[in-house]
Amino acid sequence: MKDFGYQAHRDNTIDFEKNDFRIARFLLEREPSLNLCIGCGSCTGTCSTGHFTEFNIRKIHTLIKRGETEMARKQIRQCMFCGKCQLICPRGINLRNVILGINRALEKI
Amino acid sequence: MNKSTIVVGGGIAGMTAAGELSRLGVEVTLVEQEQITGGHAACWDRLFPTRRPAEEVISFLREQTDSKVNKFSGRSVTEILHHESMFTATLSDGTILHGESLVLATGYDLFDASRKEEYGYGIYDNVITSAELEGWFKNHQLVRTKNGRIPSRVAFIHCVGSRDEKVGNLYCSKVCCITGVKQAIEVKEALPACDVYSFYMDLRMFDRNFEELYFEAQKKYGITFIRGRLSECSENADHTLVVKTEDTLTGKPMKMIVDLVVLLVGFVPRSQNTQMLSKLKLITGNDGFLQPEDEHNGDNLTRIPGLFITGAVKGPVTIANAVADARATALQVYSFLHSNR
């Protein structure tokens, strides 16, 4: 195709029709407590990694549930598995298993 | 025989039920464990959302229960028995009361904030509860840090002991959202130069004029609301506090140094109820509060005919709703006493 010098911007919308929900399905099956999140931010507020880097575990798992996996691919390895997020979660989400699941899923998918 | 009832608990619900039943001609005995009636509200300065003095409401109820109601204060009920359609209540001083019906209005306990150890209540000097702050207002005590400084930043923390699986309380305590807004305004009024922050997960402004007060808190008083649940609190050498949260609306972790942290403590079921009610085998919900027979059409009834439950013994409730509930209960008791049992 002829290059006219135009660039099409990547769609910034969370597009439920196009997004990839395989990781979300895998995760929710493996750790159903993930569905209990109310987005309070306690996990991110206490996260040791998050205080020094862009790493935001609440955003990562929320985006995965929306079928957006890019942030997880780029950042999930930064987690140090300290488990403070899990200790603090008011909904009792097993966050270490969620993160482990994200790692597993990314190896496969 | 006279139509009689024993009302256990002289807080808002108990006093309302006692007053209404007395007016309906029922012989009422009211038992209150404290020396004075009024329950938790007696420790409260002003009420949301209008900020009228709590004293007004309590005085009204005291007048209603003054003349004909037989009162036992400063004594708690240790045991309640039900035998051959009669209720027997044993008091801590050995007094035994009898009644054809009984209204349980024993209310609630406040959540013990020291259970949320990461918030530092009872450990750090300048972490207090909403009840303590209200006590300051009531006693005309100035809003100061423990060592007497004027705070330049105050943080209100919502949902302490409520909506928290970690302390076993999944339920919402309903009144703390609006209490937090009210107290934030009052701190700002007392200290206009102070910056007041409110850390919340959701603000549940469910009742009339609640949302308007929230609006006023932002518009007139400049309270800053930050959507993030407090993760932890730590103390600096100068006894100021670092609060850590996620500012979820920007998606970044946040920390802030404040002079005073106010924890908005929720409702928990009364621990004394366990012993007092042990023989009656009443049903409690998963939240530990008493479960009525039918949440829609019989929410003051229990499995025992003649035993009624009202107010916060069934879970978190506002004062206005406790009054309405207790009035409904009074009518139920009255119909029961006049029915062909």
Short mmCIF file of C-alpha atoms in Angstrom, two decimals:
data_model
loop_
_atom_site.label_atom_id
_atom_site.label_comp_id
_atom_site.label_asym_id
_atom_site.label_seq_id
_atom_site.Cartn_x
_atom_site.Cartn_y
_atom_site.Cartn_z
CA MET A 1 0.00 0.00 0.00
CA LYS A 2 1.19 3.46 -0.82
CA ASP A 3 2.58 5.37 2.14
CA PHE A 4 0.93 8.79 2.21
CA GLY A 5 2.67 9.71 5.45
CA TYR A 6 -0.52 9.45 7.48
CA GLN A 7 -0.67 7.46 10.66
CA ALA A 8 -3.80 5.86 12.07
CA HIS A 9 -3.89 6.26 15.82
CA ARG A 10 -4.31 3.13 17.83
CA ASP A 11 -7.80 3.04 19.29
CA ASN A 12 -7.64 4.05 22.93
CA THR A 13 -11.10 2.69 23.72
CA ILE A 14 -11.61 -0.39 25.86
CA ASP A 15 -13.31 -2.28 23.06
CA PHE A 16 -15.26 -5.21 24.44
CA GLU A 17 -15.83 -6.58 20.94
CA LYS A 18 -12.16 -6.76 20.06
CA ASN A 19 -10.41 -7.28 23.37
CA ASP A 20 -8.81 -10.53 24.46
CA PHE A 21 -10.58 -11.98 27.49
CA ARG A 22 -8.70 -15.28 27.57
CA ILE A 23 -6.45 -14.21 30.44
CA ALA A 24 -9.41 -12.78 32.35
CA ARG A 25 -11.33 -16.06 31.99
CA PHE A 26 -8.29 -18.09 32.96
CA LEU A 27 -7.69 -15.91 36.02
CA LEU A 28 -11.27 -15.77 37.24
CA GLU A 29 -11.54 -19.53 36.95
CA ARG A 30 -8.30 -20.03 38.80
CA GLU A 31 -8.95 -17.37 41.43
CA PRO A 32 -12.68 -16.45 41.57
CA SER A 33 -12.10 -14.04 44.48
CA LEU A 34 -10.70 -11.57 41.92
CA ASN A 35 -14.28 -10.80 41.00
CA LEU A 36 -14.85 -9.30 44.46
CA CYS A 37 -12.71 -6.19 43.85
CA ILE A 38 -14.40 -2.86 44.64
CA GLY A 39 -11.48 -0.77 43.44
CA CYS A 40 -10.63 0.73 46.83
CA GLY A 41 -6.92 0.92 46.00
CA SER A 42 -5.65 -0.53 49.29
CA CYS A 43 -3.44 -2.96 47.36
CA THR A 44 -1.77 -0.24 45.34
CA GLY A 45 -1.56 2.06 48.34
CA THR A 46 0.49 -0.48 50.26
CA CYS A 47 2.47 -1.93 47.33
CA SER A 48 6.24 -1.66 47.82
CA THR A 49 6.94 -1.86 44.10
CA GLY A 50 4.25 0.68 43.30
CA HIS A 51 5.87 3.33 45.44
CA PHE A 52 8.96 3.36 43.25
CA THR A 53 7.76 2.35 39.79
CA GLU A 54 4.75 2.70 37.52
CA PHE A 55 3.56 -0.69 38.74
CA ASN A 56 -0.11 -0.48 39.80
CA ILE A 57 -1.57 -3.87 40.66
CA ARG A 58 -5.15 -2.60 40.89
CA LYS A 59 -4.92 -1.17 37.38
CA ILE A 60 -3.23 -4.30 36.05
CA HIS A 61 -5.87 -6.73 37.22
CA THR A 62 -8.74 -4.38 36.43
CA LEU A 63 -7.43 -3.90 32.87
CA ILE A 64 -7.05 -7.67 32.45
CA LYS A 65 -10.68 -8.09 33.43
CA ARG A 66 -11.52 -5.60 30.67
CA GLY A 67 -9.49 -7.62 28.20
CA GLU A 68 -6.53 -5.20 28.18
CA THR A 69 -3.33 -7.13 28.77
CA GLU A 70 -0.60 -4.78 27.66
CA MET A 71 0.15 -3.27 31.07
CA ALA A 72 0.36 -6.73 32.61
CA ARG A 73 2.78 -7.89 29.92
CA LYS A 74 5.04 -4.93 30.52
CA GLN A 75 4.91 -4.77 34.30
CA ILE A 76 3.78 -7.91 36.10
CA ARG A 77 7.33 -9.23 36.53
CA GLN A 78 8.09 -6.25 38.76
CA CYS A 79 5.99 -7.73 41.58
CA MET A 80 8.16 -9.00 44.43
CA PHE A 81 5.47 -11.24 45.92
CA CYS A 82 5.68 -9.58 49.32
CA GLY A 83 1.94 -10.18 49.76
CA LYS A 84 1.06 -6.92 51.52
CA CYS A 85 -1.70 -6.33 48.96
CA GLN A 86 -3.31 -9.58 49.99
CA LEU A 87 -2.96 -8.83 53.70
CA ILE A 88 -4.74 -5.54 53.32
CA CYS A 89 -7.51 -6.37 50.83
CA PRO A 90 -10.91 -5.67 52.47
CA ARG A 91 -12.57 -8.14 50.14
CA GLY A 92 -10.19 -10.99 50.89
CA ILE A 93 -8.89 -11.39 47.35
CA ASN A 94 -6.02 -13.86 47.04
CA LEU A 95 -3.82 -11.40 45.18
CA ARG A 96 -0.67 -13.49 45.19
CA ASN A 97 -2.52 -16.21 43.39
CA VAL A 98 -3.90 -13.61 40.99
CA ILE A 99 -0.38 -12.39 40.18
CA LEU A 100 0.92 -15.93 39.90
CA GLY A 101 -1.99 -16.64 37.55
CA ILE A 102 -1.21 -13.59 35.43
CA ASN A 103 2.39 -14.83 35.09
CA ARG A 104 1.21 -18.32 34.15
CA ALA A 105 -1.33 -16.98 31.68
CA LEU A 106 1.21 -14.73 29.98
CA GLU A 107 3.54 -17.69 29.50
CA LYS A 108 0.78 -19.54 27.65
CA ILE A 109 -1.14 -16.82 25.88
CA MET B 1 -54.47 -8.11 83.95
CA ASN B 2 -52.78 -4.94 82.75
CA LYS B 3 -51.19 -4.95 79.37
CA SER B 4 -47.50 -4.80 80.12
CA THR B 5 -44.19 -4.69 78.31
CA ILE B 6 -40.52 -4.59 79.25
CA VAL B 7 -38.31 -2.46 77.02
CA VAL B 8 -34.65 -3.44 77.24
CA GLY B 9 -32.40 -0.55 76.22
CA GLY B 10 -32.93 3.16 76.78
CA GLY B 11 -31.37 4.50 73.63
CA ILE B 12 -33.26 6.18 70.81
CA ALA B 13 -35.23 3.09 69.77
CA GLY B 14 -36.01 1.91 73.30
CA MET B 15 -37.11 5.34 74.52
CA THR B 16 -39.28 5.89 71.46
CA ALA B 17 -40.97 2.50 71.82
CA ALA B 18 -41.45 3.00 75.56
CA GLY B 19 -42.92 6.47 75.09
CA GLU B 20 -45.32 5.41 72.35
CA LEU B 21 -46.51 2.33 74.24
CA SER B 22 -47.02 4.32 77.40
CA ARG B 23 -49.18 6.81 75.50
CA LEU B 24 -51.21 3.87 74.19
CA GLY B 25 -51.96 2.88 77.76
CA VAL B 26 -49.54 0.00 78.11
CA GLU B 27 -47.73 -0.46 81.40
CA VAL B 28 -44.09 0.03 80.38
CA THR B 29 -40.89 -0.82 82.22
CA LEU B 30 -37.72 0.57 80.65
CA VAL B 31 -34.30 -0.81 81.55
CA GLU B 32 -31.15 1.12 80.73
CA GLN B 33 -27.70 -0.04 81.75
CA GLU B 34 -26.20 3.45 81.94
CA GLN B 35 -27.20 5.99 84.58
CA ILE B 36 -28.72 8.22 81.93
CA THR B 37 -30.94 7.37 78.99
CA GLY B 38 -30.12 8.32 75.41
CA GLY B 39 -27.72 5.56 74.43
CA HIS B 40 -24.89 6.44 72.06
CA ALA B 41 -26.75 9.61 71.06
CA ALA B 42 -26.23 10.97 74.58
CA CYS B 43 -22.51 11.20 73.76
CA TRP B 44 -23.16 12.95 70.47
CA ASP B 45 -23.02 16.71 69.96
CA ARG B 46 -24.89 17.42 66.75
CA LEU B 47 -26.80 15.19 64.35
CA PHE B 48 -26.50 14.80 60.60
CA PRO B 49 -27.59 16.12 58.19
CA THR B 50 -29.06 19.28 59.76
CA ARG B 51 -26.59 19.50 62.65
CA ARG B 52 -29.30 20.04 65.23
CA PRO B 53 -28.12 19.27 68.78
CA ALA B 54 -28.60 15.61 69.73
CA GLU B 55 -29.79 16.90 73.09
CA GLU B 56 -33.01 18.17 71.49
CA VAL B 57 -33.98 14.72 70.30
CA ILE B 58 -33.06 13.08 73.59
CA SER B 59 -34.89 15.68 75.70
CA PHE B 60 -38.01 15.11 73.63
CA LEU B 61 -37.79 11.36 74.18
CA ARG B 62 -37.08 11.80 77.90
CA GLU B 63 -40.24 13.88 78.22
CA GLN B 64 -42.19 11.19 76.43
CA THR B 65 -40.93 8.55 78.83
CA ASP B 66 -40.91 10.64 81.98
CA SER B 67 -44.20 10.34 83.80
CA LYS B 68 -45.75 6.93 83.45
CA VAL B 69 -42.85 4.76 82.35
CA ASN B 70 -41.32 2.69 85.13
CA LYS B 71 -37.57 3.16 84.75
CA PHE B 72 -34.59 1.13 85.91
CA SER B 73 -31.33 2.81 84.99
CA GLY B 74 -27.76 1.94 85.88
CA ARG B 75 -28.66 -1.72 85.75
CA SER B 76 -28.26 -4.16 82.92
CA VAL B 77 -30.34 -7.18 82.04
CA THR B 78 -28.39 -10.37 82.63
CA GLU B 79 -30.95 -12.90 81.48
CA ILE B 80 -34.29 -13.03 79.72
CA LEU B 81 -36.59 -16.04 80.03
CA HIS B 82 -39.84 -16.82 78.29
CA HIS B 83 -42.24 -19.14 80.08
CA GLU B 84 -46.00 -19.66 79.64
CA SER B 85 -46.45 -16.46 77.65
CA MET B 86 -44.65 -14.37 80.24
CA PHE B 87 -41.23 -12.75 79.98
CA THR B 88 -38.91 -12.56 82.94
CA ALA B 89 -35.93 -10.24 82.89
CA THR B 90 -33.28 -10.51 85.57
CA LEU B 91 -31.30 -7.34 86.26
CA SER B 92 -27.70 -7.07 87.41
CA ASP B 93 -28.81 -6.03 90.94
CA GLY B 94 -31.09 -9.06 91.25
CA THR B 95 -34.34 -7.26 90.46
CA ILE B 96 -36.74 -9.47 88.53
CA LEU B 97 -39.20 -7.95 86.09
CA HIS B 98 -42.21 -9.60 84.49
CA GLY B 99 -44.05 -8.63 81.33
CA GLU B 100 -46.48 -10.04 78.82
CA SER B 101 -44.29 -8.75 76.04
CA LEU B 102 -40.71 -7.61 75.67
CA VAL B 103 -38.99 -5.22 73.31
CA LEU B 104 -35.28 -5.70 72.68
CA ALA B 105 -33.70 -2.35 71.86
CA THR B 106 -30.18 -3.03 73.02
CA GLY B 107 -28.54 -1.28 70.10
CA TYR B 108 -24.96 -1.73 69.03
CA ASP B 109 -21.32 -1.33 70.03
CA LEU B 110 -18.87 0.89 68.18
CA PHE B 111 -16.16 -0.95 66.29
CA ASP B 112 -12.94 -1.23 68.29
CA ALA B 113 -10.55 0.72 66.06
CA SER B 114 -7.45 -0.84 67.61
CA ARG B 115 -8.34 -4.02 65.69
CA LYS B 116 -7.18 -2.21 62.54
CA GLU B 117 -3.63 -2.20 63.80
CA GLU B 118 -2.23 -0.76 60.57
CA TYR B 119 -4.13 2.48 61.29
CA GLY B 120 -2.33 2.90 64.61
CA TYR B 121 -5.27 3.67 66.87
CA GLY B 122 -4.11 3.28 70.46
CA ILE B 123 -0.50 3.26 69.24
CA TYR B 124 -0.01 6.71 67.74
CA ASP B 125 -0.92 9.88 69.61
CA ASN B 126 -2.97 11.61 66.99
CA VAL B 127 -5.21 8.88 65.64
CA ILE B 128 -8.70 9.26 67.13
CA THR B 129 -12.17 7.91 66.40
CA SER B 130 -15.22 9.78 65.16
CA ALA B 131 -16.85 9.16 68.56
CA GLU B 132 -13.93 10.81 70.35
CA LEU B 133 -14.06 13.82 68.04
CA GLU B 134 -17.78 14.12 68.70
CA GLY B 135 -16.99 14.01 72.42
CA TRP B 136 -14.58 16.92 71.91
CA PHE B 137 -17.33 18.92 70.22
CA LYS B 138 -19.83 18.06 72.93
CA ASN B 139 -17.45 19.07 75.72
CA HIS B 140 -16.44 22.25 73.86
CA GLN B 141 -12.91 20.92 73.71
CA LEU B 142 -10.71 22.49 71.04
CA VAL B 143 -9.55 20.43 68.09
CA ARG B 144 -5.87 20.04 68.88
CA THR B 145 -3.15 17.43 68.54
CA LYS B 146 -2.19 15.53 71.65
CA ASN B 147 0.63 17.96 72.43
CA GLY B 148 -1.66 20.93 71.99
CA ARG B 149 -0.81 22.13 68.48
CA ILE B 150 -3.45 23.47 66.11
CA PRO B 151 -3.71 20.90 63.30
CA SER B 152 -3.09 22.27 59.84
CA ARG B 153 -4.24 19.06 58.15
CA VAL B 154 -6.87 16.59 59.27
CA ALA B 155 -7.71 13.33 57.49
CA PHE B 156 -11.02 11.53 57.89
CA ILE B 157 -10.90 7.82 57.13
CA HIS B 158 -14.15 6.19 56.04
CA CYS B 159 -15.25 2.56 56.47
CA VAL B 160 -13.18 1.67 59.56
CA GLY B 161 -14.44 -1.72 60.66
CA SER B 162 -17.11 -1.75 57.99
CA ARG B 163 -17.01 -3.33 54.53
CA ASP B 164 -13.88 -5.13 55.62
CA GLU B 165 -13.51 -8.86 55.28
CA LYS B 166 -10.31 -8.71 57.34
CA VAL B 167 -12.24 -7.85 60.51
CA GLY B 168 -15.17 -10.06 59.56
CA ASN B 169 -17.59 -7.21 58.88
CA LEU B 170 -18.80 -7.26 55.30
CA TYR B 171 -21.72 -4.94 55.93
CA CYS B 172 -21.89 -1.18 55.50
CA SER B 173 -22.52 0.78 58.72
CA LYS B 174 -24.61 3.33 56.83
CA VAL B 175 -24.12 6.35 59.09
CA CYS B 176 -20.35 6.89 58.86
CA CYS B 177 -20.33 8.44 55.37
CA ILE B 178 -22.59 11.27 56.38
CA THR B 179 -21.03 11.52 59.85
CA GLY B 180 -17.64 11.99 58.18
CA VAL B 181 -18.99 14.77 56.00
CA LYS B 182 -20.65 16.46 58.98
CA GLN B 183 -17.55 16.26 61.15
CA ALA B 184 -15.27 17.43 58.32
CA ILE B 185 -17.44 20.54 58.06
CA GLU B 186 -17.31 21.04 61.81
CA VAL B 187 -13.52 20.76 61.92
CA LYS B 188 -13.31 23.27 59.08
CA GLU B 189 -15.65 25.62 60.91
CA ALA B 190 -13.58 25.36 64.07
CA LEU B 191 -10.29 25.73 62.19
CA PRO B 192 -10.79 27.67 58.95
CA ALA B 193 -7.09 27.54 58.10
CA CYS B 194 -6.97 23.76 58.40
CA ASP B 195 -7.05 21.58 55.27
CA VAL B 196 -9.53 18.76 55.68
CA TYR B 197 -9.28 15.58 53.60
CA SER B 198 -11.67 12.67 53.40
CA PHE B 199 -10.49 9.24 52.24
CA TYR B 200 -13.34 7.08 51.00
CA MET B 201 -14.19 4.02 48.91
CA ASP B 202 -17.76 5.09 48.14
CA LEU B 203 -19.77 7.90 49.66
CA ARG B 204 -23.23 6.55 50.32
CA MET B 205 -25.46 9.59 50.66
CA PHE B 206 -28.66 7.61 50.68
CA ASP B 207 -31.04 9.69 52.73
CA ARG B 208 -32.74 13.02 52.40
CA ASN B 209 -30.37 16.04 52.51
CA PHE B 210 -27.27 13.84 52.73
CA GLU B 211 -26.09 14.55 49.19
CA GLU B 212 -26.75 18.24 49.77
CA LEU B 213 -24.47 18.23 52.81
CA TYR B 214 -21.76 16.49 50.76
CA PHE B 215 -22.18 19.19 48.12
CA GLU B 216 -21.96 21.90 50.76
CA ALA B 217 -18.82 20.30 52.21
CA GLN B 218 -17.15 20.75 48.83
CA LYS B 219 -18.65 24.07 47.79
CA LYS B 220 -18.77 26.06 51.00
CA TYR B 221 -16.09 24.40 53.10
CA GLY B 222 -13.59 23.21 50.49
CA ILE B 223 -13.23 19.72 51.94
CA THR B 224 -11.12 17.55 49.63
CA PHE B 225 -12.45 14.08 48.93
CA ILE B 226 -9.90 11.50 47.83
CA ARG B 227 -11.09 8.16 46.55
CA GLY B 228 -8.82 5.60 48.14
CA ARG B 229 -9.04 3.40 51.18
CA LEU B 230 -6.35 4.00 53.80
CA SER B 231 -3.71 1.31 53.47
CA GLU B 232 -1.57 2.23 56.42
CA CYS B 233 -0.68 5.00 58.76
CA SER B 234 2.70 5.65 60.35
CA GLU B 235 3.97 8.17 62.85
CA ASN B 236 6.80 10.65 62.36
CA ALA B 237 9.21 11.69 65.12
CA ASP B 238 7.22 14.91 65.61
CA HIS B 239 4.01 12.85 66.07
CA THR B 240 2.54 13.89 62.74
CA LEU B 241 1.21 11.01 60.71
CA VAL B 242 1.86 9.70 57.23
CA VAL B 243 -1.24 8.29 55.58
CA LYS B 244 -0.75 6.00 52.60
CA THR B 245 -3.42 5.20 50.11
CA GLU B 246 -3.95 4.91 46.39
CA ASP B 247 -5.51 7.94 44.80
CA THR B 248 -7.60 5.62 42.67
CA LEU B 249 -8.92 8.37 40.42
CA THR B 250 -5.44 9.21 39.20
CA GLY B 251 -4.21 5.65 39.61
CA LYS B 252 -1.17 6.56 41.66
CA PRO B 253 -0.09 5.67 45.17
CA MET B 254 -0.27 8.66 47.44
CA LYS B 255 1.13 9.71 50.78
CA MET B 256 0.32 12.72 52.85
CA ILE B 257 1.48 14.09 56.19
CA VAL B 258 -1.37 15.07 58.49
CA ASP B 259 -1.61 16.24 62.08
CA LEU B 260 -4.73 14.37 63.05
CA VAL B 261 -6.41 11.23 61.71
CA VAL B 262 -10.09 10.61 62.47
CA LEU B 263 -11.28 7.03 62.00
CA LEU B 264 -14.98 6.75 61.18
CA VAL B 265 -15.85 3.69 63.23
CA GLY B 266 -18.87 1.59 62.34
CA PHE B 267 -21.45 -0.50 64.17
CA VAL B 268 -20.86 -3.98 65.57
CA PRO B 269 -23.36 -6.27 67.31
CA ARG B 270 -23.45 -5.82 71.09
CA SER B 271 -21.25 -8.34 72.81
CA GLN B 272 -23.46 -8.41 75.93
CA ASN B 273 -26.40 -9.70 73.92
CA THR B 274 -24.88 -13.15 73.69
CA GLN B 275 -25.28 -13.99 77.37
CA MET B 276 -28.50 -12.10 77.90
CA LEU B 277 -30.23 -13.81 75.01
CA SER B 278 -28.66 -17.24 75.29
CA LYS B 279 -31.85 -18.96 76.52
CA LEU B 280 -34.09 -17.44 73.86
CA LYS B 281 -32.27 -18.91 70.87
CA LEU B 282 -32.92 -15.92 68.64
CA ILE B 283 -31.63 -16.02 65.11
CA THR B 284 -28.77 -13.78 64.06
CA GLY B 285 -27.72 -12.99 60.51
CA ASN B 286 -24.24 -13.60 59.12
CA ASP B 287 -23.39 -10.09 60.27
CA GLY B 288 -24.13 -11.01 63.91
CA PHE B 289 -27.12 -8.68 64.27
CA LEU B 290 -30.54 -10.09 65.18
CA GLN B 291 -32.60 -11.39 62.32
CA PRO B 292 -36.31 -10.48 62.21
CA GLU B 293 -38.94 -13.04 61.24
CA ASP B 294 -39.68 -11.34 57.95
CA GLU B 295 -37.53 -8.50 56.70
CA HIS B 296 -40.45 -6.83 54.91
CA ASN B 297 -43.68 -7.69 56.67
CA GLY B 298 -42.51 -8.49 60.14
CA ASP B 299 -39.21 -6.83 60.71
CA ASN B 300 -39.90 -6.23 64.41
CA LEU B 301 -41.03 -9.81 65.05
CA THR B 302 -39.00 -12.75 66.31
CA ARG B 303 -39.69 -16.47 66.43
CA ILE B 304 -41.11 -15.94 69.96
CA PRO B 305 -44.61 -14.39 70.07
CA GLY B 306 -44.49 -11.29 72.24
CA LEU B 307 -40.75 -10.69 71.79
CA PHE B 308 -39.99 -7.77 69.54
CA ILE B 309 -36.75 -6.30 68.20
CA THR B 310 -36.23 -2.70 67.24
CA GLY B 311 -33.49 -0.27 66.21
CA ALA B 312 -29.80 -1.01 65.85
CA VAL B 313 -30.07 -4.45 67.41
CA LYS B 314 -31.02 -5.44 63.84
CA GLY B 315 -28.08 -3.65 62.23
CA PRO B 316 -26.80 -0.16 61.49
CA VAL B 317 -29.49 2.49 61.44
CA THR B 318 -29.77 6.28 61.52
CA ILE B 319 -31.48 8.01 64.44
CA ALA B 320 -34.38 9.08 62.22
CA ASN B 321 -34.88 5.51 61.04
CA ALA B 322 -34.55 4.11 64.55
CA VAL B 323 -37.36 6.40 65.68
CA ALA B 324 -39.57 5.29 62.80
CA ASP B 325 -38.74 1.65 63.45
CA ALA B 326 -39.50 1.95 67.16
CA ARG B 327 -42.86 3.57 66.47
CA ALA B 328 -43.74 0.71 64.15
CA THR B 329 -42.64 -1.72 66.85
CA ALA B 330 -44.88 -0.02 69.42
CA LEU B 331 -47.86 -0.60 67.17
CA GLN B 332 -46.92 -4.26 66.74
CA VAL B 333 -46.61 -4.68 70.52
CA TYR B 334 -49.94 -2.97 71.07
CA SER B 335 -51.74 -5.23 68.57
CA PHE B 336 -50.12 -8.26 70.14
CA LEU B 337 -51.22 -7.28 73.64
CA HIS B 338 -54.78 -6.72 72.43
CA SER B 339 -55.01 -9.89 70.37
CA ASN B 340 -56.68 -13.10 71.47
CA ARG B 341 -53.57 -15.03 72.29
#
